[in-house]
Coordinates of C-alpha atoms in Angstrom, one line a residue:
X11 CA 116.4 87.5 125.3
X12 CA 115.3 90.6 123.4
X13 CA 113.8 93.4 125.5
X14 CA 113.2 96.9 124.1
X15 CA 114.4 99.8 126.2
X16 CA 111.9 101.9 128.0
X17 CA 110.0 104.2 125.6
X18 CA 110.9 102.2 122.5
X19 CA 108.3 100.3 120.4
X20 CA 110.7 97.8 118.8
X21 CA 109.3 94.5 117.6
X22 CA 111.4 91.4 117.1
X23 CA 110.0 88.7 114.8
X24 CA 111.4 85.2 114.0
X25 CA 111.4 84.2 110.3
X26 CA 112.1 80.8 108.6
X27 CA 115.6 80.1 107.4
X28 CA 119.2 80.7 108.3
X29 CA 121.1 84.0 108.8
X30 CA 121.6 84.6 105.0
X31 CA 117.9 83.8 104.3
X32 CA 116.8 86.6 106.7
X33 CA 119.4 89.3 106.1
X34 CA 120.5 88.5 102.6
X35 CA 123.9 87.4 101.5
X36 CA 122.8 84.0 100.2
X37 CA 123.0 83.0 96.5
X38 CA 120.8 85.5 94.5
X39 CA 119.1 83.0 92.2
X40 CA 116.6 80.4 93.4
X41 CA 116.8 81.5 97.1
X42 CA 114.3 84.3 97.9
X43 CA 113.3 83.3 101.4
X44 CA 114.7 86.6 102.5
X45 CA 111.9 88.5 100.7
X46 CA 109.4 88.3 103.7
X47 CA 111.9 89.5 106.3
X48 CA 113.3 92.2 104.1
X49 CA 109.8 93.5 103.2
X50 CA 108.8 93.6 106.9
X51 CA 112.0 95.3 107.9
X52 CA 111.7 97.8 105.1
X53 CA 108.1 98.6 106.0
X54 CA 109.0 99.0 109.7
X55 CA 112.0 101.3 108.9
X56 CA 109.9 103.4 106.5
X57 CA 107.2 103.8 109.2
X58 CA 109.9 105.1 111.5
X59 CA 111.0 107.7 108.9
X60 CA 113.9 106.0 107.1
X61 CA 114.1 107.1 103.4
X62 CA 114.5 104.5 100.7
X63 CA 115.5 105.2 97.1
X64 CA 112.3 104.0 95.4
X65 CA 114.0 103.0 92.1
X66 CA 116.6 100.8 93.9
X67 CA 114.0 99.4 96.2
X68 CA 111.7 98.5 93.3
X69 CA 114.6 96.9 91.4
X70 CA 115.2 94.6 94.4
X71 CA 111.6 93.7 95.5
X72 CA 109.5 94.4 92.4
X73 CA 109.1 90.7 91.5
X74 CA 107.7 89.1 94.7
X75 CA 107.8 85.4 94.7
X76 CA 104.3 83.9 94.6
X77 CA 105.1 81.9 97.8
X78 CA 108.2 83.5 99.2
X79 CA 107.7 81.5 102.5
X80 CA 108.1 78.3 100.5
X81 CA 111.5 79.2 98.9
X82 CA 114.3 76.8 99.8
X83 CA 116.3 77.3 102.9
X84 CA 120.0 78.1 102.2
X85 CA 122.1 75.1 103.0
X86 CA 125.6 76.8 102.6
X87 CA 126.0 76.5 106.4
X88 CA 126.2 72.7 106.1
X89 CA 129.8 72.7 104.7
X90 CA 132.8 71.4 106.7
X91 CA 134.3 74.9 107.0
X92 CA 131.1 76.2 108.7
X93 CA 131.3 73.4 111.3
X94 CA 134.8 74.6 112.2
X95 CA 133.3 77.8 113.4
X96 CA 130.9 75.8 115.5
X97 CA 133.7 74.5 117.7
X98 CA 135.3 78.0 118.2
X99 CA 134.2 79.3 121.6
X100 CA 131.9 82.3 121.5
X101 CA 130.8 84.5 124.5
X102 CA 127.3 83.5 125.7
X103 CA 125.3 85.4 128.3
X104 CA 123.6 83.7 131.2
X105 CA 120.8 85.9 132.5
X106 CA 120.4 84.0 135.8
X107 CA 124.0 84.5 136.8
X108 CA 124.4 87.8 134.8
X109 CA 127.7 86.7 133.4
X110 CA 129.3 86.0 130.0
X111 CA 131.2 82.8 129.5
X112 CA 132.8 81.1 126.5
X113 CA 130.8 78.2 124.9
X114 CA 131.2 76.1 121.7
X115 CA 127.9 75.9 119.8
X116 CA 128.4 72.5 118.2
X117 CA 125.5 73.1 115.8
X118 CA 122.9 73.9 118.4
X119 CA 119.9 75.8 117.2
X120 CA 119.2 79.3 118.5
X121 CA 117.0 79.5 121.6
X122 CA 113.6 80.9 121.0
X123 CA 112.2 82.0 124.3
X124 CA 108.6 82.0 125.5
X125 CA 106.8 85.0 124.2
X126 CA 109.0 85.3 121.1
X127 CA 106.9 86.3 118.0
X128 CA 107.0 83.9 115.1
X129 CA 106.2 85.6 111.7
X130 CA 103.4 84.4 109.5
X131 CA 105.9 83.3 106.8
X132 CA 107.2 80.7 109.3
X133 CA 103.7 79.8 110.4
X134 CA 102.5 79.2 106.8
X135 CA 105.7 77.2 106.2
X136 CA 104.9 75.0 109.3
X137 CA 101.4 74.3 107.9
X138 CA 102.6 73.3 104.4
X139 CA 102.7 69.5 104.4
X140 CA 105.0 69.3 101.4
X141 CA 107.7 71.3 103.1
X142 CA 107.9 69.3 106.3
X143 CA 109.1 72.4 108.2
X144 CA 109.3 71.6 111.9
X145 CA 111.9 73.9 113.6
X146 CA 113.6 72.0 116.4
X147 CA 113.8 75.0 118.6
X148 CA 110.0 75.5 118.8
X149 CA 107.9 73.5 121.2
X150 CA 106.0 70.6 119.6
X151 CA 102.8 71.9 121.2
X152 CA 103.3 75.2 119.4
X153 CA 103.8 73.3 116.1
X154 CA 100.6 71.3 116.7
X155 CA 98.6 74.4 117.6
X156 CA 99.8 76.3 114.4
X157 CA 98.7 73.4 112.3
X158 CA 95.3 73.3 113.9
X159 CA 94.5 77.0 113.5
X160 CA 91.6 77.9 111.2
X161 CA 93.5 81.1 110.1
X162 CA 96.8 82.8 110.8
X163 CA 97.5 86.2 112.3
X164 CA 100.6 88.2 111.1
X165 CA 102.6 86.6 114.0
X166 CA 102.1 84.4 117.0
X167 CA 103.8 84.2 120.4
X168 CA 105.6 81.1 121.5
X169 CA 103.9 79.8 124.7

């Protein structure tokens, strides 16, 4: 579970997609779901004082997709070689026992804890009937409440 250290004002948001959709690394053409998370991270970093080369940044983000949240989710993780990595044990932390132990993932989704903040890109995607985006790691009550909202805020906490 993410907890900022005392005196820090860090913010963690959950975006739609798989790892390469959020942090890049996916195929460059036809897969721009990364745009929302990248734009948010860039704005947060710039506010904290990080310098960006404007020319290089503009070359990367100048053409915003009209509906970046609706871009396809990268499916490269559905290959047989990816599933081999799912049976390789990884260290997992148990906060109740305060220990790390090896565990195979077996394709489980990441845990999204109560209080986690879901970005508007995911919220809009959940509401889009043609995308049928219903993340398995979000409570069904949360999905229903998102669909029933009159308008969306920049992010919402998971109950």
